[in-house]
Structure formats: structure tokens, C-alpha cells
mmCIF file of C-alpha atoms in Angstrom:
data_model
loop_
_atom_site.group_PDB
_atom_site.id
_atom_site.type_symbol
_atom_site.label_atom_id
_atom_site.label_comp_id
_atom_site.label_asym_id
_atom_site.label_seq_id
_atom_site.Cartn_x
_atom_site.Cartn_y
_atom_site.Cartn_z
ATOM 1 C CA MET A 1357 14.115 10.506 -24.581
ATOM 2 C CA LEU A 1358 13.786 6.831 -25.833
ATOM 3 C CA GLN A 1359 14.672 5.861 -22.257
ATOM 4 C CA SER A 1360 11.996 8.315 -20.736
ATOM 5 C CA ALA A 1361 9.417 6.503 -23.063
ATOM 6 C CA GLY A 1362 10.756 3.346 -21.938
ATOM 7 C CA ALA A 1363 9.970 4.255 -18.307
ATOM 8 C CA PHE A 1364 6.684 5.044 -18.968
ATOM 9 C CA SER A 1365 5.840 1.872 -20.515
ATOM 10 C CA GLY A 1366 5.032 -1.836 -19.382
ATOM 11 C CA PHE A 1367 1.970 -0.717 -17.232
ATOM 12 C CA THR A 1368 0.290 -3.943 -16.337
ATOM 13 C CA ARG A 1369 -3.525 -4.377 -17.483
ATOM 14 C CA LEU A 1370 -4.695 -4.687 -14.147
ATOM 15 C CA CYS A 1371 -3.146 -1.064 -13.094
ATOM 16 C CA LYS A 1372 -4.497 0.421 -16.246
ATOM 17 C CA GLY A 1373 -7.780 -0.728 -15.600
ATOM 18 C CA LEU A 1374 -7.755 0.228 -11.919
ATOM 19 C CA SER A 1375 -6.651 3.714 -13.223
ATOM 20 C CA VAL A 1376 -9.822 3.858 -15.114
ATOM 21 C CA VAL A 1377 -11.733 3.307 -12.217
ATOM 22 C CA LEU A 1378 -9.861 6.234 -10.284
ATOM 23 C CA ILE A 1379 -10.540 8.530 -13.151
ATOM 24 C CA GLY A 1380 -13.820 7.393 -13.693
ATOM 25 C CA GLY A 1381 -14.728 8.244 -9.795
ATOM 26 C CA HIS A 1382 -13.167 11.583 -10.075
ATOM 27 C CA ILE A 1383 -15.345 12.475 -13.003
ATOM 28 C CA VAL A 1384 -18.336 11.263 -10.887
ATOM 29 C CA VAL A 1385 -18.115 13.388 -8.189
ATOM 30 C CA GLN A 1386 -17.060 16.263 -10.107
ATOM 31 C CA LEU A 1387 -20.096 16.357 -12.360
ATOM 32 C CA LEU A 1388 -22.380 15.063 -9.581
ATOM 33 C CA PRO A 1389 -20.909 16.580 -6.424
ATOM 34 C CA HIS A 1390 -23.786 14.950 -4.294
ATOM 35 C CA ALA A 1391 -22.248 11.851 -5.231
ATOM 36 C CA VAL A 1392 -19.818 12.079 -2.339
ATOM 37 C CA ASP A 1393 -22.394 11.672 -0.054
ATOM 38 C CA TYR A 1394 -22.783 7.926 -1.117
ATOM 39 C CA LEU A 1395 -19.626 6.993 -1.747
ATOM 40 C CA ALA A 1396 -17.163 8.963 0.364
ATOM 41 C CA LEU A 1397 -16.658 7.354 3.959
ATOM 42 C CA ILE A 1398 -19.234 9.462 6.025
ATOM 43 C CA PRO A 1399 -19.231 7.759 9.373
ATOM 44 C CA ALA A 1400 -22.759 9.148 10.263
ATOM 45 C CA ARG A 1401 -24.369 7.536 6.901
ATOM 46 C CA THR A 1402 -22.153 4.499 7.035
ATOM 47 C CA ILE A 1403 -25.083 2.996 8.449
ATOM 48 C CA PRO A 1404 -27.294 1.987 5.859
ATOM 49 C CA PHE A 1405 -24.839 3.061 3.182
ATOM 50 C CA VAL A 1406 -21.855 0.447 4.198
ATOM 51 C CA TRP A 1407 -20.957 -0.036 0.574
ATOM 52 C CA ASN A 1408 -18.860 3.449 1.159
ATOM 53 C CA LEU A 1409 -16.455 1.095 3.660
ATOM 54 C CA ILE A 1410 -15.354 -0.138 -0.160
ATOM 55 C CA THR A 1411 -16.049 2.555 -2.239
ATOM 56 C CA SER A 1412 -14.523 5.526 -0.542
ATOM 57 C CA GLY A 1413 -11.122 4.130 -1.299
ATOM 58 C CA TYR A 1414 -11.774 4.437 -5.123
ATOM 59 C CA ILE A 1415 -13.106 8.229 -5.039
ATOM 60 C CA GLU A 1416 -10.733 11.026 -5.434
ATOM 61 C CA GLN A 1417 -12.194 14.066 -4.653
ATOM 62 C CA SER A 1418 -9.329 16.363 -6.012
ATOM 63 C CA VAL A 1419 -6.929 16.624 -9.655
ATOM 64 C CA TYR A 1420 -3.735 16.230 -7.497
ATOM 65 C CA GLY A 1421 -5.197 13.263 -5.634
ATOM 66 C CA VAL A 1422 -6.355 11.066 -8.438
ATOM 67 C CA PHE A 1423 -2.830 12.197 -10.912
ATOM 68 C CA ILE A 1424 -0.582 11.128 -7.875
ATOM 69 C CA SER A 1425 -2.780 7.793 -7.390
ATOM 70 C CA THR A 1426 -3.040 6.832 -10.507
ATOM 71 C CA ILE A 1427 0.808 7.599 -11.281
ATOM 72 C CA GLY A 1428 1.658 5.625 -8.340
ATOM 73 C CA LEU A 1429 -0.321 2.767 -9.212
ATOM 74 C CA LEU A 1430 1.218 2.428 -12.485
ATOM 75 C CA PHE A 1431 4.532 2.639 -11.585
ATOM 76 C CA ILE A 1432 4.424 0.619 -8.286
ATOM 77 C CA GLY A 1433 2.081 -2.128 -9.620
ATOM 78 C CA LYS A 1434 4.534 -2.134 -12.666
ATOM 79 C CA LEU A 1435 7.161 -3.887 -9.690
ATOM 80 C CA LEU A 1436 4.346 -5.849 -7.433
ATOM 81 C CA GLU A 1437 2.431 -7.351 -9.536
ATOM 82 C CA PRO A 1438 4.165 -9.229 -11.590
ATOM 83 C CA VAL A 1439 6.127 -10.898 -8.261
ATOM 84 C CA TRP A 1440 2.638 -11.718 -6.564
ATOM 85 C CA GLY A 1441 0.275 -12.194 -9.444
ATOM 86 C CA SER A 1442 -2.612 -10.539 -10.751
ATOM 87 C CA ARG A 1443 -5.155 -12.179 -8.362
ATOM 88 C CA GLU A 1444 -2.811 -11.539 -5.381
ATOM 89 C CA PHE A 1445 -2.667 -7.861 -6.316
ATOM 90 C CA LEU A 1446 -6.126 -7.234 -6.685
ATOM 91 C CA LYS A 1447 -7.002 -9.245 -3.510
ATOM 92 C CA PHE A 1448 -3.994 -7.112 -1.422
ATOM 93 C CA ILE A 1449 -5.620 -3.788 -2.749
ATOM 94 C CA PHE A 1450 -9.242 -4.868 -1.757
ATOM 95 C CA VAL A 1451 -8.475 -6.015 1.737
ATOM 96 C CA VAL A 1452 -6.071 -3.097 2.661
ATOM 97 C CA ASN A 1453 -8.611 -0.715 1.257
ATOM 98 C CA PHE A 1454 -11.582 -2.416 3.200
ATOM 99 C CA LEU A 1455 -9.559 -2.612 6.355
ATOM 100 C CA THR A 1456 -8.398 0.894 6.614
ATOM 101 C CA SER A 1457 -11.698 1.938 5.918
ATOM 102 C CA ILE A 1458 -13.178 0.027 8.962
ATOM 103 C CA CYS A 1459 -10.031 1.465 10.973
ATOM 104 C CA THR A 1460 -11.075 5.009 10.086
ATOM 105 C CA PHE A 1461 -14.667 4.544 10.500
ATOM 106 C CA VAL A 1462 -13.938 3.139 14.169
ATOM 107 C CA ILE A 1463 -11.891 5.968 15.125
ATOM 108 C CA ALA A 1464 -13.997 8.718 13.767
ATOM 109 C CA ILE A 1465 -16.816 7.183 15.982
ATOM 110 C CA ALA A 1466 -14.595 6.974 18.908
ATOM 111 C CA MET A 1467 -13.228 10.555 18.252
ATOM 112 C CA TYR A 1468 -16.734 11.881 18.414
ATOM 113 C CA TYR A 1469 -17.867 10.347 21.650
ATOM 114 C CA ILE A 1470 -14.791 11.477 23.250
ATOM 115 C CA THR A 1471 -14.811 15.360 22.003
ATOM 116 C CA MET A 1472 -18.741 15.108 20.985
ATOM 117 C CA THR A 1473 -17.795 17.255 18.023
ATOM 118 C CA GLU A 1474 -19.820 16.051 14.941
ATOM 119 C CA PHE A 1475 -17.094 17.119 12.721
ATOM 120 C CA TYR A 1476 -15.953 13.834 13.083
ATOM 121 C CA LEU A 1477 -19.135 12.135 12.230
ATOM 122 C CA TYR A 1478 -19.830 14.172 8.796
ATOM 123 C CA MET A 1479 -16.565 14.572 7.790
ATOM 124 C CA PRO A 1480 -16.466 12.842 4.382
ATOM 125 C CA VAL A 1481 -13.011 10.881 3.762
ATOM 126 C CA SER A 1482 -11.929 9.356 0.618
ATOM 127 C CA GLY A 1483 -9.118 8.767 -1.632
ATOM 128 C CA PHE A 1484 -6.954 5.896 -3.030
ATOM 129 C CA HIS A 1485 -3.916 7.175 -0.673
ATOM 130 C CA GLY A 1486 -4.395 4.654 1.746
ATOM 131 C CA VAL A 1487 -3.890 1.764 -0.819
ATOM 132 C CA LEU A 1488 -0.839 3.590 -2.339
ATOM 133 C CA SER A 1489 0.671 3.824 1.156
ATOM 134 C CA GLY A 1490 0.102 -0.009 1.501
ATOM 135 C CA LEU A 1491 1.605 -0.716 -2.149
ATOM 136 C CA LEU A 1492 5.014 1.299 -0.867
ATOM 137 C CA VAL A 1493 5.135 -1.500 2.177
ATOM 138 C CA GLY A 1494 4.898 -4.156 -0.310
ATOM 139 C CA ILE A 1495 8.218 -2.646 -1.986
ATOM 140 C CA LYS A 1496 9.513 -2.387 1.253
ATOM 141 C CA GLN A 1497 8.844 -6.153 1.518
ATOM 142 C CA ILE A 1498 10.422 -7.041 -2.227
ATOM 143 C CA ILE A 1499 12.825 -4.801 -2.695
ATOM 144 C CA PRO A 1500 14.292 -3.077 0.833
ATOM 145 C CA ASP A 1501 17.568 -2.531 -0.369
ATOM 146 C CA GLN A 1502 17.091 -1.284 -3.716
ATOM 147 C CA GLU A 1503 18.256 2.349 -3.827
ATOM 148 C CA LEU A 1504 15.976 4.601 -5.641
ATOM 149 C CA PRO A 1505 18.163 6.535 -8.453
ATOM 150 C CA LEU A 1506 16.926 10.487 -7.799
ATOM 151 C CA LEU A 1507 16.464 10.247 -4.152
ATOM 152 C CA LYS A 1508 19.494 8.436 -3.126
ATOM 153 C CA ILE A 1509 17.495 6.154 -0.428
ATOM 154 C CA LYS A 1510 16.653 3.175 0.171
ATOM 155 C CA ALA A 1511 13.080 1.451 -1.245
ATOM 156 C CA LYS A 1512 12.540 0.275 2.519
ATOM 157 C CA TRP A 1513 12.229 3.913 3.834
ATOM 158 C CA LEU A 1514 9.628 4.628 1.371
ATOM 159 C CA PRO A 1515 6.397 3.939 3.540
ATOM 160 C CA SER A 1516 7.991 5.708 6.726
ATOM 161 C CA ILE A 1517 8.783 8.916 5.028
ATOM 162 C CA SER A 1518 5.334 9.203 2.992
ATOM 163 C CA LEU A 1519 3.688 8.738 6.713
ATOM 164 C CA LEU A 1520 5.901 11.360 8.136
ATOM 165 C CA LEU A 1521 5.785 13.788 5.096
ATOM 166 C CA SER A 1522 1.388 13.268 5.695
ATOM 167 C CA ILE A 1523 1.679 13.926 9.228
ATOM 168 C CA ALA A 1524 3.863 17.378 8.828
ATOM 169 C CA ILE A 1525 1.630 18.422 6.043
ATOM 170 C CA SER A 1526 -1.535 17.834 8.008
ATOM 171 C CA PHE A 1527 0.105 20.322 10.612
ATOM 172 C CA TRP A 1528 0.202 23.168 7.604
ATOM 173 C CA ILE A 1529 -3.049 22.222 5.271
ATOM 174 C CA GLU A 1530 -6.054 21.495 7.640
ATOM 175 C CA LYS A 1531 -7.575 20.217 4.859
ATOM 176 C CA SER A 1532 -5.197 17.196 4.338
ATOM 177 C CA ALA A 1533 -5.404 16.144 7.655
ATOM 178 C CA THR A 1534 -8.970 14.267 6.512
ATOM 179 C CA HIS A 1535 -6.011 12.216 4.085
ATOM 180 C CA LEU A 1536 -3.955 11.261 7.405
ATOM 181 C CA PRO A 1537 -6.333 8.195 8.741
ATOM 182 C CA PHE A 1538 -6.173 6.506 5.297
ATOM 183 C CA VAL A 1539 -1.891 7.066 5.031
ATOM 184 C CA ILE A 1540 -1.801 5.515 8.793
ATOM 185 C CA PHE A 1541 -4.172 2.885 8.519
ATOM 186 C CA GLY A 1542 -3.387 2.084 5.023
ATOM 187 C CA THR A 1543 0.434 1.485 6.037
ATOM 188 C CA TYR A 1544 -0.340 -0.598 9.390
ATOM 189 C CA THR A 1545 -3.076 -2.872 7.838
ATOM 190 C CA SER A 1546 -0.920 -3.519 4.712
ATOM 191 C CA TRP A 1547 1.714 -4.337 7.000
ATOM 192 C CA ILE A 1548 -0.533 -6.752 8.860
ATOM 193 C CA TYR A 1549 -1.547 -8.168 5.976
ATOM 194 C CA LEU A 1550 1.742 -9.283 4.703
ATOM 195 C CA ARG A 1551 3.174 -10.079 7.735
ATOM 196 C CA PHE A 1552 0.778 -12.529 8.978
ATOM 197 C CA TRP A 1553 -1.975 -13.213 6.322
ATOM 198 C CA GLN A 1554 -0.976 -13.355 2.573
ATOM 199 C CA ARG A 1555 -0.454 -16.517 1.627
ATOM 200 C CA LYS A 1556 2.058 -18.098 -0.736
ATOM 201 C CA PRO A 1557 0.265 -20.863 -3.110
ATOM 202 C CA GLU A 1558 3.339 -22.450 -4.139
ATOM 203 C CA THR A 1559 4.266 -23.510 -0.287
ATOM 204 C CA LYS A 1560 0.908 -23.340 1.140
ATOM 205 C CA LEU A 1561 2.521 -20.934 3.874
ATOM 206 C CA LYS A 1562 1.522 -17.231 4.701
ATOM 207 C CA GLY A 1563 3.042 -14.283 5.805
ATOM 208 C CA ASP A 1564 6.566 -13.081 6.467
ATOM 209 C CA PRO A 1565 8.628 -13.482 9.289
ATOM 210 C CA SER A 1566 11.977 -12.021 8.514
ATOM 211 C CA GLU A 1567 13.494 -9.696 10.798
ATOM 212 C CA ASP A 1568 13.748 -7.016 7.944
ATOM 213 C CA PHE A 1569 10.212 -6.834 7.605
ATOM 214 C CA ALA A 1570 9.742 -6.577 11.473
ATOM 215 C CA PHE A 1571 7.217 -3.593 12.701
ATOM 216 C CA SER A 1572 10.412 -2.101 13.935
ATOM 217 C CA THR A 1573 11.989 -1.567 10.935
ATOM 218 C CA PHE A 1574 9.700 1.203 10.231
ATOM 219 C CA PHE A 1575 11.488 3.270 12.609
ATOM 220 C CA PRO A 1576 15.319 4.479 13.358
ATOM 221 C CA GLU A 1577 17.430 2.223 15.091
ATOM 222 C CA LEU A 1578 17.473 4.431 17.788
ATOM 223 C CA VAL A 1579 13.995 3.605 19.081
ATOM 224 C CA ARG A 1580 13.550 0.147 17.924
ATOM 225 C CA PRO A 1581 13.994 -1.282 21.544
ATOM 226 C CA VAL A 1582 10.860 0.802 22.611
ATOM 227 C CA ILE A 1583 8.947 -0.235 19.475
ATOM 228 C CA ASP A 1584 9.629 -4.133 19.756
ATOM 229 C CA PRO A 1585 7.971 -4.742 22.789
ATOM 230 C CA VAL A 1586 4.742 -2.827 21.772
ATOM 231 C CA ALA A 1587 4.629 -4.641 18.565
ATOM 232 C CA SER A 1588 5.072 -8.142 20.112
ATOM 233 C CA ILE A 1589 1.569 -7.172 22.240
ATOM 234 C CA PHE A 1590 -0.069 -7.027 18.688
ATOM 235 C CA HIS A 1591 2.131 -10.425 17.616
ATOM 236 C CA ARG A 1592 0.357 -12.391 20.189
ATOM 237 C CA MET A 1593 -3.264 -10.691 19.614
ATOM 238 C CA LEU A 1594 -3.185 -11.879 16.058
ATOM 239 C CA CYS A 1595 -1.356 -14.962 16.274
ATOM 240 C CA GLY A 1596 -1.204 -16.454 19.913
ATOM 241 C CA ARG A 1597 -3.937 -19.151 19.113
ATOM 242 C CA SER A 1598 -1.291 -20.501 16.342
ATOM 243 C CA GLU A 1599 1.372 -20.916 18.534
ATOM 244 C CA ALA A 1600 1.246 -24.435 19.523
ATOM 245 C CA THR A 1601 0.415 -25.463 15.946
ATOM 246 C CA ASN A 1602 3.326 -23.515 14.300
ATOM 247 C CA GLU A 1603 5.802 -24.657 16.876
ATOM 248 C CA SER A 1604 5.323 -28.148 15.415
ATOM 249 C CA GLN A 1605 6.099 -26.993 12.132
ATOM 250 C CA GLY A 1606 8.935 -25.198 12.939
ATOM 251 C CA TYR A 1607 8.578 -21.997 12.186
ATOM 252 C CA THR A 1608 9.774 -19.597 14.450
ATOM 253 C CA LEU A 1609 11.108 -15.985 14.984
ATOM 254 C CA GLY A 1610 12.916 -14.946 18.539
ATOM 255 C CA GLY A 1611 11.211 -17.614 20.455
ATOM 256 C CA SER A 1612 7.914 -17.087 19.068
ATOM 257 C CA SER A 1613 6.195 -18.529 15.762
ATOM 258 C CA LEU A 1614 4.336 -16.542 13.488
ATOM 259 C CA PRO A 1615 1.300 -18.389 11.547
ATOM 260 C CA GLY A 1616 2.506 -20.649 8.897
ATOM 261 C CA SER A 1617 5.521 -18.667 7.735
ATOM 262 C CA ASP A 1618 8.828 -19.524 6.615
ATOM 263 C CA PRO A 1619 11.931 -17.393 6.591
ATOM 264 C CA ILE A 1620 13.338 -18.974 3.563
ATOM 265 C CA GLU A 1621 10.677 -18.244 1.813
ATOM 266 C CA ALA A 1622 10.329 -14.593 2.569
ATOM 267 C CA SER A 1623 14.056 -14.254 1.403
ATOM 268 C CA ARG A 1624 13.335 -16.300 -1.608
ATOM 269 C CA ARG A 1625 10.351 -13.417 -2.218
ATOM 270 C CA ARG A 1626 12.727 -10.565 -2.167
ATOM 271 C CA GLU A 1627 15.009 -12.316 -4.326
ATOM 272 C CA ARG A 1628 12.224 -12.671 -6.903
ATOM 273 C CA GLY A 1629 11.185 -8.993 -6.354
ATOM 274 C CA ALA A 1630 14.622 -8.240 -7.285
ATOM 275 C CA ARG A 1631 14.910 -10.574 -10.396
ATOM 276 C CA ALA A 1632 11.732 -8.802 -11.715
ATOM 277 C CA LEU A 1633 12.967 -5.372 -11.395
ATOM 278 C CA GLU A 1634 16.299 -6.273 -13.076
ATOM 279 C CA GLU A 1635 14.433 -7.719 -16.015
ATOM 280 C CA ARG A 1636 11.808 -5.247 -15.978
ATOM 281 C CA LEU A 1637 14.553 -2.614 -16.357
ATOM 282 C CA ALA A 1638 16.698 -4.640 -18.923
ATOM 283 C CA ALA A 1639 13.542 -5.141 -21.002
ATOM 284 C CA GLU A 1640 13.235 -0.874 -20.975
ATOM 285 C CA ARG A 1641 17.042 -0.473 -21.774
ATOM 286 C CA LEU A 1642 16.429 -3.336 -24.435
ATOM 287 C CA ALA A 1643 13.230 -1.241 -25.889
ATOM 288 C CA ALA A 1644 15.128 2.245 -25.864
ATOM 289 C CA ALA A 1645 18.301 0.600 -27.919
ATOM 290 C CA HIS A 1646 16.112 -0.508 -30.245
ATOM 291 C CA GLY A 1647 14.275 2.243 -30.661
ATOM 292 C CA THR A 1648 17.556 4.065 -31.219
ATOM 293 C CA GLU A 1649 18.329 1.799 -33.706
ATOM 294 C CA GLU A 1650 14.955 2.050 -35.658
ATOM 295 C CA SER A 1651 15.498 6.095 -35.643
ATOM 296 C CA GLY A 1652 19.335 5.719 -37.013
ATOM 297 C CA ARG A 1653 18.136 3.532 -39.600
ATOM 298 C CA ASP A 1654 15.250 5.773 -40.419
ATOM 299 C CA ALA A 1655 17.634 8.976 -40.635
ATOM 300 C CA ALA A 1656 20.114 7.020 -42.806
ATOM 301 C CA GLU A 1657 17.235 5.790 -45.642
ATOM 302 C CA ASN A 1658 15.946 9.713 -45.465
ATOM 303 C CA VAL A 1659 19.693 10.963 -46.082
#
């Protein structure tokens, strides 16, 4: 029991604050249902209500949605925030949420013009599951080989499993299909951010060029030869202009450079992630042992 209590402790102040925002947003849309029209992402109303590109990611319309998002944020944030720092962690959440909303908006408009179905224009989309999917990508980056004790799978497969389950559920539960764009784009934009854009203040470099974090690693090894050529197209789109500069810096990967990335730094980051996880688990075990001693001492005094 004490070990379980230790697992439910140590949540960061930032994650607790964001959890209050999620719960508060859910309460608002329950008490004021019309607030969904202004806070959720409704493509036909995004102009002039442009703020819904930001607010939609923090509005959970269902009880199970706010529960899963809050629990996921607290536990994943407990691992990521000590490694990234509070400022970078908050920046990651904001950027992934905003990019996910923009991508969803663009796809919805495109689907309307393709099908001429107004459903895509007036479908209210909201929820933290896009950011939550992105946080799983962060787990894949810092502790890819950490095996989950209950599921017996490595952490690097969490984003892929989450995405696969979301797609499968969308075929069975029609309402869950509205969450799918956030999950897909949350996963992809978070990988883009961590792979190419995330800056390291201590080294003034950015991105993670390691082969273990390539886009094809989200897929089974059997299909990776097919995925790699497609991923290279996006690589050239994102950092083609930086090739010459990066070659002079000496940061290359597979014959092509990433913008300001350092594979040594990527390895160090994973080591820091594993070290932070070990320190967190050690602290929880120490707290549990201390609690056991206190309980034993109290029992002895009562006797």
C-alpha cells in the first residue's frame, strides 16, 4: 500500500496546475454547454474565433477523457519535466497543441472541399489527447528501452500502440473518430519538434539525429525500408536549407545533415532520462521504506 502511495506522489507543480486547467475546462463545458462552440475547434468558426486553435486542446468534453488526460499528464510529466525542465516542458505542450490544432483545421477544410460534407466544418474537436500522444513520443525519446513492468513492452512502442488502438477504436465507436486527428497529428508534430526543433540551452544545438529516434522506428522493422524514403522527403522539406551550414558543423546522419543536431547530445539526453527515472523510483522506494518504519514504530508504541 505504501509503495502504491509512493507511485502517486512526486507530481510536479506545473503538471498539477495543468491538471487543474483540464478539470476546470471540463467543468465549464458541463455547466455551460454552449461554451463548446467558442472553446472547441470548429473549423467553420475558427475565423473569427481563432483562439480555439489554442483552447481546444485543453477542453475535455467527457468524464473519461478528462480522467485519462489528467492521469497521463501527471505520470508522464513526472518523468519528462525533470529531464527537459519546466520551461521546455510547457513550451513543448504549447507548440504540439497549437500545431495539432492547425493540422486538424487544414485537414477538416480539405475534407469538406473534397466531399462537400458540412460535417467536417461543424464537427467540434477538442481534448488533451493530442498533447498526451506527444508526451508518449517524449517517453520514446528519453527512455526507449525501459520495459514497462505490467505490459512487458518497451517504452519506445507506446506512441505506436496508442495510435494503433485509437485507429482501431474509431472503427467501432463512431464518436471516437473525432479524436483521431488530434492523436495522429499530436504524435507526428511532437516527433517533428523533438527531431528537428527542440533546442538544448547547454549546447545551443537542436534536434535529435539518433537512428533510434528516426520516423521509421515507429513502425515494425519489416516495413521500415518502405517508410525511410517517404520520411526522407519530409526531412528535406524541413531542413533542406540548413544542409550546407550543418555540414560545416559536422553533424550528419546517413549522408544528410540535421539542423544543428548532435548525436552525442541525443545519447546524453537518453542517459539523463534513464537516470531521472532511476532517481524517481529510488526516492519512491525510500519513501515507502520510511513509511514502513514509521508504521512499525507507531505499532510498537501502541503495544
